[in-house]
Coordinates of C-alpha atoms in Angstrom, one line a residue:
S1 CA 11.1 5.8 -9.8
F2 CA 7.5 6.6 -10.1
T3 CA 6.8 9.9 -8.3
N4 CA 3.0 9.5 -8.5
A5 CA 2.3 6.0 -7.1
F6 CA -0.8 5.5 -5.0
V7 CA -2.8 2.9 -3.2
A8 CA -6.4 2.2 -3.8
S9 CA -7.1 2.1 -0.1
P10 CA -4.8 3.4 2.7
L11 CA -5.0 0.3 4.9
C12 CA -3.1 -3.0 4.9
C13 CA -5.6 -5.7 4.1
P14 CA -7.7 -3.8 1.4
S15 CA -4.5 -2.6 -0.2
R16 CA -2.8 -6.0 -0.2
A17 CA -5.9 -7.5 -1.7
S18 CA -5.7 -4.8 -4.5
I19 CA -2.1 -5.7 -5.2
L20 CA -2.9 -9.4 -5.4
T21 CA -6.1 -9.1 -7.5
G22 CA -5.4 -5.9 -9.5
K23 CA -8.9 -4.8 -8.4
Y24 CA -10.3 -1.8 -6.5
P25 CA -11.8 -2.6 -3.1
H26 CA -15.4 -2.3 -4.4
N27 CA -14.6 -5.2 -6.6
H28 CA -12.6 -7.5 -4.3
H29 CA -14.8 -6.6 -1.3
V30 CA -12.0 -6.5 1.3
I31 CA -13.0 -3.5 3.3
N32 CA -10.8 -3.6 6.5
N33 CA -8.4 -5.7 8.5
T34 CA -11.0 -7.9 10.2
L35 CA -12.4 -11.3 9.2
E36 CA -15.9 -9.7 9.0
G37 CA -14.4 -7.1 6.7
N38 CA -13.4 -10.0 4.4
C39 CA -9.7 -10.0 5.2
S40 CA -8.5 -13.5 4.3
S41 CA -12.0 -14.8 5.0
T42 CA -13.4 -18.0 3.5
A43 CA -15.5 -15.8 1.2
W44 CA -12.3 -14.0 -0.1
Q45 CA -10.6 -17.4 -0.6
K46 CA -13.6 -18.7 -2.6
S47 CA -14.2 -15.6 -4.7
E48 CA -10.7 -14.1 -5.3
E49 CA -7.7 -16.3 -4.4
D50 CA -7.9 -18.4 -7.6
H51 CA -7.8 -15.2 -9.7
T52 CA -4.8 -13.4 -8.1
F53 CA -1.9 -12.6 -10.4
P54 CA 0.4 -15.3 -8.8
A55 CA -2.3 -17.9 -9.4
L56 CA -2.3 -16.9 -13.1
L57 CA 1.5 -16.8 -13.3
R58 CA 1.7 -20.3 -11.9
S59 CA -1.2 -22.0 -13.8
Y60 CA -1.0 -20.3 -17.2
A61 CA 2.5 -18.9 -17.5
G62 CA 4.4 -21.9 -15.9
Y63 CA 6.1 -19.8 -13.2
Q64 CA 7.5 -21.2 -10.0
T65 CA 6.3 -18.9 -7.3
F66 CA 7.5 -18.0 -3.9
F67 CA 5.9 -16.0 -1.1
A68 CA 7.5 -15.0 2.2
G69 CA 6.1 -12.7 4.9
K70 CA 2.9 -10.9 5.8
Y71 CA 0.1 -11.9 3.5
L72 CA -3.3 -10.6 4.7
N73 CA -3.8 -9.5 8.4
Q74 CA -6.2 -12.4 9.3
Y75 CA -4.2 -15.1 7.4
G76 CA -4.0 -18.3 9.5
H77 CA -7.2 -17.5 11.5
A78 CA -8.8 -20.8 12.7
E79 CA -12.2 -19.7 11.1
A80 CA -10.5 -19.4 7.7
G81 CA -8.6 -22.6 7.4
G82 CA -5.7 -21.9 9.9
V83 CA -2.1 -22.0 8.8
E84 CA -2.9 -25.2 6.9
H85 CA -4.5 -23.1 4.2
V86 CA -2.0 -22.3 1.4
P87 CA -3.4 -19.9 -1.1
P88 CA -3.5 -21.2 -4.7
G89 CA -0.7 -19.8 -6.8
W90 CA 2.3 -20.4 -4.6
S91 CA 4.7 -23.3 -5.3
Y92 CA 6.6 -22.4 -2.1
W93 CA 4.7 -20.7 0.7
V94 CA 6.1 -19.0 3.9
G95 CA 3.1 -17.0 5.3
L96 CA 3.1 -15.1 8.6
E97 CA 0.2 -16.0 10.8
K98 CA -2.0 -12.9 11.4
N99 CA -0.4 -9.4 11.6
S100 CA 3.0 -7.8 11.8
K101 CA 5.6 -9.1 14.3
Y102 CA 9.3 -9.4 14.6
Y103 CA 9.7 -12.1 17.2
N104 CA 7.4 -14.8 18.8
Y105 CA 5.4 -15.5 15.7
T106 CA 4.2 -18.5 13.7
L107 CA 5.0 -19.1 10.0
S108 CA 3.0 -21.4 7.7
V109 CA 5.7 -23.2 5.7
N110 CA 3.8 -24.9 2.9
G111 CA 0.9 -25.4 5.3
K112 CA 2.8 -26.6 8.4
A113 CA 3.2 -24.4 11.5
Q114 CA 6.7 -23.3 12.3
K115 CA 7.0 -21.5 15.6
H116 CA 9.7 -18.8 16.3
G117 CA 10.9 -17.3 19.6
A118 CA 12.9 -14.3 20.5
E119 CA 16.5 -15.1 19.7
Y120 CA 17.9 -12.6 17.2
S121 CA 20.1 -14.9 15.2
K122 CA 17.4 -17.5 14.6
D123 CA 14.1 -15.6 14.9
Y124 CA 14.3 -12.0 13.7
L125 CA 11.6 -12.1 11.0
T126 CA 13.2 -9.7 8.4
D127 CA 16.3 -11.9 8.5
V128 CA 14.4 -15.1 8.5
L129 CA 12.5 -14.0 5.3
A130 CA 15.8 -13.0 3.7
N131 CA 17.4 -16.4 4.4
M132 CA 14.3 -18.3 3.1
S133 CA 14.3 -16.1 0.0
L134 CA 18.0 -16.9 -0.6
D135 CA 17.3 -20.6 -0.2
F136 CA 14.5 -20.4 -2.8
L137 CA 16.9 -18.8 -5.3
Q138 CA 19.5 -21.5 -4.5
Y139 CA 17.2 -24.5 -4.9
K140 CA 14.6 -23.4 -7.6
S141 CA 14.7 -25.0 -11.0
S142 CA 16.8 -23.1 -13.6
Y143 CA 14.4 -24.3 -16.4
Q144 CA 11.3 -22.4 -15.3
P145 CA 10.8 -18.6 -14.9
F146 CA 10.3 -17.6 -11.3
F147 CA 8.3 -15.0 -9.3
M148 CA 9.0 -14.0 -5.7
M149 CA 7.0 -11.8 -3.4
V150 CA 8.9 -10.9 -0.2
S151 CA 6.6 -9.0 2.1
T152 CA 8.3 -7.7 5.2
P153 CA 6.1 -6.4 8.0
A154 CA 8.8 -3.7 8.7
P155 CA 8.4 -0.8 9.2
H156 CA 5.0 -1.7 10.8
S157 CA 4.5 -1.5 14.5
P158 CA 5.8 -2.8 17.0
W159 CA 8.9 -1.4 15.3
T160 CA 11.4 -3.8 16.8
A161 CA 14.8 -3.1 15.2
A162 CA 17.6 -5.6 15.0
P163 CA 20.0 -5.2 17.9
Q164 CA 22.8 -3.8 15.8
Y165 CA 20.6 -1.0 14.6
Q166 CA 18.9 0.0 17.8
D167 CA 20.9 3.1 18.4
R168 CA 20.7 4.5 14.8
Y169 CA 18.9 7.8 13.9
N170 CA 18.9 9.0 17.5
S171 CA 18.5 12.6 16.4
T172 CA 16.1 12.0 13.6
K173 CA 12.6 13.6 13.9
A174 CA 9.5 13.2 11.9
P175 CA 9.4 15.8 9.0
R176 CA 8.2 19.2 10.0
D177 CA 6.3 19.9 6.8
P178 CA 3.9 22.9 6.6
N179 CA 1.0 20.7 7.6
F180 CA 2.8 19.3 10.7
N181 CA 0.9 20.0 13.9
V182 CA -1.6 22.5 12.3
H183 CA -5.3 22.5 12.8
G184 CA -7.2 21.0 9.9
K185 CA -10.2 23.4 10.2
D186 CA -11.6 22.9 6.8
K187 CA -11.4 19.1 6.9
H188 CA -13.9 16.5 7.7
W189 CA -15.0 16.2 11.4
L190 CA -12.5 13.5 12.4
I191 CA -9.6 15.8 11.5
R192 CA -11.3 18.8 13.1
Q193 CA -11.4 17.0 16.4
A194 CA -7.6 16.5 16.6
K195 CA -6.1 18.5 19.5
T196 CA -3.9 21.3 18.2
P197 CA -1.2 21.9 19.1
M198 CA -0.4 18.3 20.1
T199 CA 0.9 17.6 23.6
N200 CA 4.6 17.3 24.1
S201 CA 4.1 13.7 24.9
S202 CA 2.4 13.0 21.6
V203 CA 5.1 14.8 19.7
Q204 CA 7.8 12.7 21.5
F205 CA 5.8 9.6 20.9
L206 CA 5.5 10.2 17.1
D207 CA 9.2 11.2 16.8
D208 CA 10.2 8.1 18.6
A209 CA 8.0 5.9 16.4
F210 CA 9.5 7.6 13.3
R211 CA 13.1 6.7 14.4
K212 CA 12.1 3.1 15.3
R213 CA 10.5 2.7 11.9
W214 CA 13.7 3.8 10.1
R215 CA 15.7 1.4 12.2
T216 CA 13.6 -1.5 11.2
L217 CA 14.1 -0.6 7.6
L218 CA 17.9 -1.1 7.8
S219 CA 17.3 -4.8 8.0
V220 CA 15.0 -4.5 4.9
D221 CA 18.0 -2.8 3.2
D222 CA 20.1 -5.8 4.1
L223 CA 17.5 -8.1 2.7
V224 CA 17.3 -6.3 -0.6
E225 CA 21.1 -6.2 -0.9
K226 CA 21.5 -9.9 -0.2
L227 CA 18.8 -10.8 -2.8
V228 CA 20.2 -8.5 -5.5
K229 CA 23.8 -9.8 -4.9
R230 CA 22.6 -13.4 -5.0
L231 CA 20.8 -12.8 -8.4
E232 CA 24.0 -11.2 -9.7
V233 CA 26.2 -14.1 -8.6
R234 CA 23.7 -16.5 -10.2
G235 CA 23.8 -14.5 -13.5
E236 CA 20.1 -13.8 -13.2
L237 CA 20.0 -10.2 -12.3
D238 CA 20.0 -8.8 -15.9
N239 CA 17.0 -10.9 -16.7
T240 CA 14.9 -10.1 -13.6
Y241 CA 12.6 -7.3 -12.8
I242 CA 12.6 -6.1 -9.2
F243 CA 9.7 -4.0 -7.8
F244 CA 10.0 -2.2 -4.5
T245 CA 6.9 -0.6 -3.0
S246 CA 4.5 -0.5 0.0
D247 CA 0.9 -1.1 0.9
N248 CA 0.1 2.3 2.3
G249 CA 1.6 5.5 3.6
Y250 CA 1.6 6.7 7.2
H251 CA 1.2 10.0 9.0
T252 CA 3.2 11.4 11.9
G253 CA 1.8 14.6 13.1
Q254 CA 0.3 16.1 10.0
F255 CA -2.9 18.1 10.8
S256 CA -2.1 17.2 14.5
L257 CA -2.9 13.5 13.9
P258 CA -0.3 11.8 16.0
M259 CA 0.1 8.6 13.9
D260 CA -1.8 6.1 11.8
K261 CA -3.0 5.8 8.3
R262 CA -6.6 5.5 6.9
Q263 CA -6.9 9.1 5.8
L264 CA -7.4 10.4 2.3
Y265 CA -4.4 12.7 2.3
E266 CA -1.1 12.3 0.3
F267 CA 0.9 11.1 3.3
D268 CA -1.4 8.1 3.6
I269 CA -2.2 7.2 0.0
R270 CA 1.1 7.9 -1.7
V271 CA 3.8 5.1 -1.7
P272 CA 7.3 4.6 -3.1
L273 CA 7.6 2.6 -6.3
M274 CA 10.9 1.7 -7.8
V275 CA 11.5 -0.8 -10.5
R276 CA 14.7 -2.1 -12.1
G277 CA 15.1 -4.7 -14.8
P278 CA 15.7 -5.4 -18.5
N279 CA 15.5 -2.3 -20.8
I280 CA 15.1 0.1 -17.8
K281 CA 17.8 2.8 -17.9
P282 CA 19.1 3.9 -14.5
N283 CA 18.0 7.1 -12.9
Q284 CA 14.8 7.5 -14.8
T285 CA 11.8 9.2 -13.2
S286 CA 8.2 8.9 -14.4
K287 CA 5.4 11.3 -13.3
M288 CA 2.8 8.9 -14.7
L289 CA -0.1 8.1 -12.4
V290 CA 0.2 4.5 -11.2
A291 CA -1.6 2.6 -8.5
N292 CA -1.2 -0.6 -6.7
V293 CA -4.0 -2.2 -8.9
D294 CA -1.4 -1.8 -11.7
L295 CA 1.2 -4.1 -10.2
G296 CA -0.5 -7.4 -11.1
P297 CA -1.3 -6.4 -14.7
T298 CA 2.3 -5.2 -15.2
I299 CA 3.8 -8.4 -13.8
L300 CA 1.4 -10.6 -15.9
D301 CA 2.4 -8.5 -18.9
I302 CA 6.1 -9.2 -18.2
A303 CA 5.2 -12.9 -18.2
G304 CA 3.5 -12.6 -21.5
Y305 CA 0.0 -13.2 -20.2
N306 CA -2.8 -11.1 -21.7
V307 CA -4.2 -8.8 -19.0
N308 CA -7.5 -8.4 -21.0
K309 CA -8.3 -12.0 -20.2
T310 CA -8.6 -11.1 -16.5
Q311 CA -11.1 -9.1 -14.5
M312 CA -8.4 -6.7 -13.3
D313 CA -9.1 -3.0 -12.9
G314 CA -5.5 -1.9 -13.3
M315 CA -3.3 -1.4 -16.3
S316 CA 0.2 -2.6 -17.2
F317 CA 2.8 0.1 -17.0
L318 CA 5.5 -2.2 -18.7
P319 CA 5.3 -0.2 -21.9
V320 CA 6.4 3.0 -20.2
M321 CA 9.4 1.6 -18.4
G322 CA 11.6 1.0 -21.5
D323 CA 14.1 3.5 -22.8
F324 CA 11.9 5.0 -25.5
V325 CA 9.3 7.7 -25.9
L326 CA 5.9 6.5 -26.9
T327 CA 2.3 7.5 -26.9
V328 CA 0.3 5.2 -24.7
Y329 CA -3.4 5.3 -23.9
W330 CA -3.3 5.9 -20.2
R331 CA -5.9 7.0 -17.7
T332 CA -5.4 10.3 -15.9
D333 CA -7.1 9.4 -12.6
I334 CA -7.5 6.6 -10.1
L335 CA -9.9 5.8 -7.3
V336 CA -9.1 5.8 -3.6
E337 CA -11.7 4.3 -1.3
Y338 CA -12.0 3.5 2.4
E339 CA -14.7 2.3 4.7
G340 CA -14.3 3.5 8.2
E341 CA -14.4 1.4 11.4
G342 CA -15.7 2.3 14.8
S343 CA -16.5 0.5 18.0
N344 CA -20.1 0.0 19.2
V345 CA -19.1 1.0 22.7
S346 CA -17.3 4.0 24.1
D347 CA -13.6 3.7 24.7
P348 CA -13.3 3.6 28.6
A349 CA -10.1 5.7 28.2
C350 CA -11.8 8.3 26.1
P351 CA -15.5 8.3 27.3
L352 CA -16.3 11.8 26.0
L353 CA -16.0 10.7 22.4
G354 CA -18.9 8.2 22.7
P355 CA -19.3 5.1 20.5
G356 CA -18.5 4.9 16.8
V357 CA -14.8 5.8 16.9
S358 CA -11.6 3.8 17.1
E359 CA -7.8 4.0 17.2
C360 CA -8.0 6.7 19.9
F361 CA -4.4 6.8 20.9
P362 CA -2.4 8.7 22.0
D363 CA -4.3 11.5 23.9
C364 CA -7.8 10.5 22.7
V365 CA -7.3 11.7 19.2
C366 CA -9.3 9.2 17.2
E367 CA -7.9 8.1 13.9
D368 CA -11.0 6.3 12.6
S369 CA -14.7 6.1 12.9
Y370 CA -17.8 4.5 11.3
N371 CA -18.4 7.6 9.1
N372 CA -14.7 8.0 8.1
T373 CA -16.0 6.5 4.8
Y374 CA -14.9 8.2 1.7
A375 CA -14.1 7.9 -2.0
C376 CA -11.7 10.1 -3.9
V377 CA -10.6 10.7 -7.5
R378 CA -6.9 11.5 -7.6
T379 CA -6.1 13.2 -11.0
V380 CA -2.7 13.7 -12.5
A381 CA -3.0 15.2 -16.0
S382 CA -1.0 17.7 -18.0
S383 CA -3.6 20.4 -17.1
A384 CA -4.6 19.4 -13.6
N385 CA -3.1 17.8 -10.4
L386 CA -6.2 17.5 -8.2
Q387 CA -7.8 15.4 -5.5
Y388 CA -11.6 15.3 -5.1
C389 CA -13.1 13.4 -2.2
E390 CA -16.7 12.8 -1.0
F391 CA -17.6 11.4 2.5
D392 CA -20.5 9.1 3.1
D393 CA -21.5 10.9 6.3
N394 CA -24.3 13.1 7.5
E395 CA -22.5 16.2 6.2
V396 CA -21.9 14.6 2.8
F397 CA -18.6 16.4 3.3
V398 CA -16.5 17.2 0.2
E399 CA -12.7 18.0 0.1
V400 CA -10.9 19.2 -3.0
Y401 CA -7.2 20.1 -3.3
N402 CA -5.2 21.7 -6.0
M403 CA -2.0 19.7 -5.5
T404 CA 0.1 22.0 -7.7
A405 CA -0.7 25.1 -5.7
D406 CA -1.1 23.4 -2.4
P407 CA 1.0 20.2 -2.2
F408 CA 0.5 20.0 1.6
Q409 CA -3.3 20.1 1.3
L410 CA -3.6 23.0 3.7
S411 CA -6.7 24.5 2.0
N412 CA -9.8 22.7 1.0
I413 CA -11.1 24.5 -2.1
A414 CA -14.5 22.7 -2.3
K415 CA -16.5 25.9 -1.6
T416 CA -14.5 28.1 -4.0
I417 CA -13.8 25.9 -7.0
D418 CA -15.8 26.4 -10.2
Q419 CA -19.1 24.5 -9.9
E420 CA -18.6 22.9 -13.3
I421 CA -15.4 21.3 -12.2
L422 CA -17.1 20.0 -9.1
E423 CA -19.8 18.4 -11.1
K424 CA -17.3 16.9 -13.5
M425 CA -15.3 15.4 -10.6
N426 CA -18.5 14.1 -8.9
H427 CA -19.5 12.4 -12.1
R428 CA -16.1 10.9 -12.6
L429 CA -16.1 9.6 -9.0
M430 CA -19.5 7.9 -9.5
M431 CA -18.2 6.3 -12.7
L432 CA -15.1 5.0 -10.9
Q433 CA -17.0 3.8 -7.9
S434 CA -19.1 1.5 -10.1
C435 CA -16.3 0.6 -12.6
S436 CA -15.1 -2.9 -13.2
G437 CA -12.2 -4.2 -15.4
Q438 CA -12.0 -2.3 -18.7
S439 CA -14.4 0.5 -17.5
C440 CA -11.9 1.5 -14.8
R441 CA -9.2 2.3 -17.4
T442 CA -11.2 4.8 -19.4
P443 CA -9.9 8.4 -19.8
G444 CA -10.8 11.0 -17.2
V445 CA -12.4 14.4 -17.4
Y446 CA -9.2 16.2 -18.0
D447 CA -7.8 14.1 -20.8
S448 CA -10.1 12.3 -23.1
R449 CA -7.3 11.5 -25.6
S450 CA -4.3 9.2 -25.2
V451 CA -1.5 10.8 -23.1
Q452 CA 2.0 11.0 -24.3
Y453 CA 4.6 10.1 -21.8
Q454 CA 8.2 11.0 -22.0
Q455 CA 10.6 9.8 -19.3
D456 CA 12.7 12.4 -17.6

């Protein structure tokens, strides 16, 4: 388990693009979930798809590759080749058209549309993905190595659970952490405008969503179990690495934001990351700082492909997963960046907020806006556990958190922290925002030497 795993951007499409390319958003240029924001656009297809890690696995390392599930939010859009477009790199392709659904969706099966309805036994997407994955394991060649990417939309909205799980977690509530339903008075303006305390209906809504999300994950549990058991029966489990992670976090009530993502705080940028496989001892925990840009390099490293031949910004963490202590050269900070979205016209349901905002639900608490555009350095080093963020807005707002003293990010210390540290972090942020490839992996301001990592 990696306890410090982060995403380069807390939104589906930019984050998924970072996983596939091993690059930060400023290098792959996917900025949001729209076609105009380069999400699965023809420009993305031309510039990036040939260089994703699955494309390299297939063309240079001789892997048979399988994809099933949600790819990029605008995949299958008529203006970007429709479902006939099969991204390079996949020997077997089952891509969900557009965004997350559980029923009544279309899959592209190797470029042919396959429509699904609303019958649980035939159409529930998580189970369909599980069955197609099991089929791939059954029929693939035993003479070539394989890579599978199974991308369930669950627990994404609309949070439709399988019928047998619909009454689970009835008393579960969203976590009541110290930052739950408190006013973020020292935060950027979008957080300051949240209504505190939240209305009872908002709290009920977010608790209900939290329960529904957990219920959808029970089917994901089933999928993982089926795949692991099938690998075991086939005698392939001991020789297979399994990665389990997500594309972004989610908030439910922190700082009185009812629910969404897109924010710079831990609850939106931190993700689970668990890996099992050859030479990995059970029950190990690593505090090492890893990001989703590292997944591609790590998987290529496992396949024996030299990551330095790529333009990837991430680093392979394969060397630290074995059962040995070693000194590795490792960076102590990563970049998180996000470009806000807003509507040109006022939301008729929330006219007082004016244009420039979006995602204003429930209770006219807006979760995004044009100037919700920021970049952060997240530092995890032996001497510091910090987050430093700058907004590209009229205030040029800065937020700084000491994550050791203040894990729930209740107090922004930008105005009280030593000026020298602020300048160092600002300089580091500028370097990371313009980095590419090797220059993204350089040491940070807190550790200029190689870092020794010992597994717990």
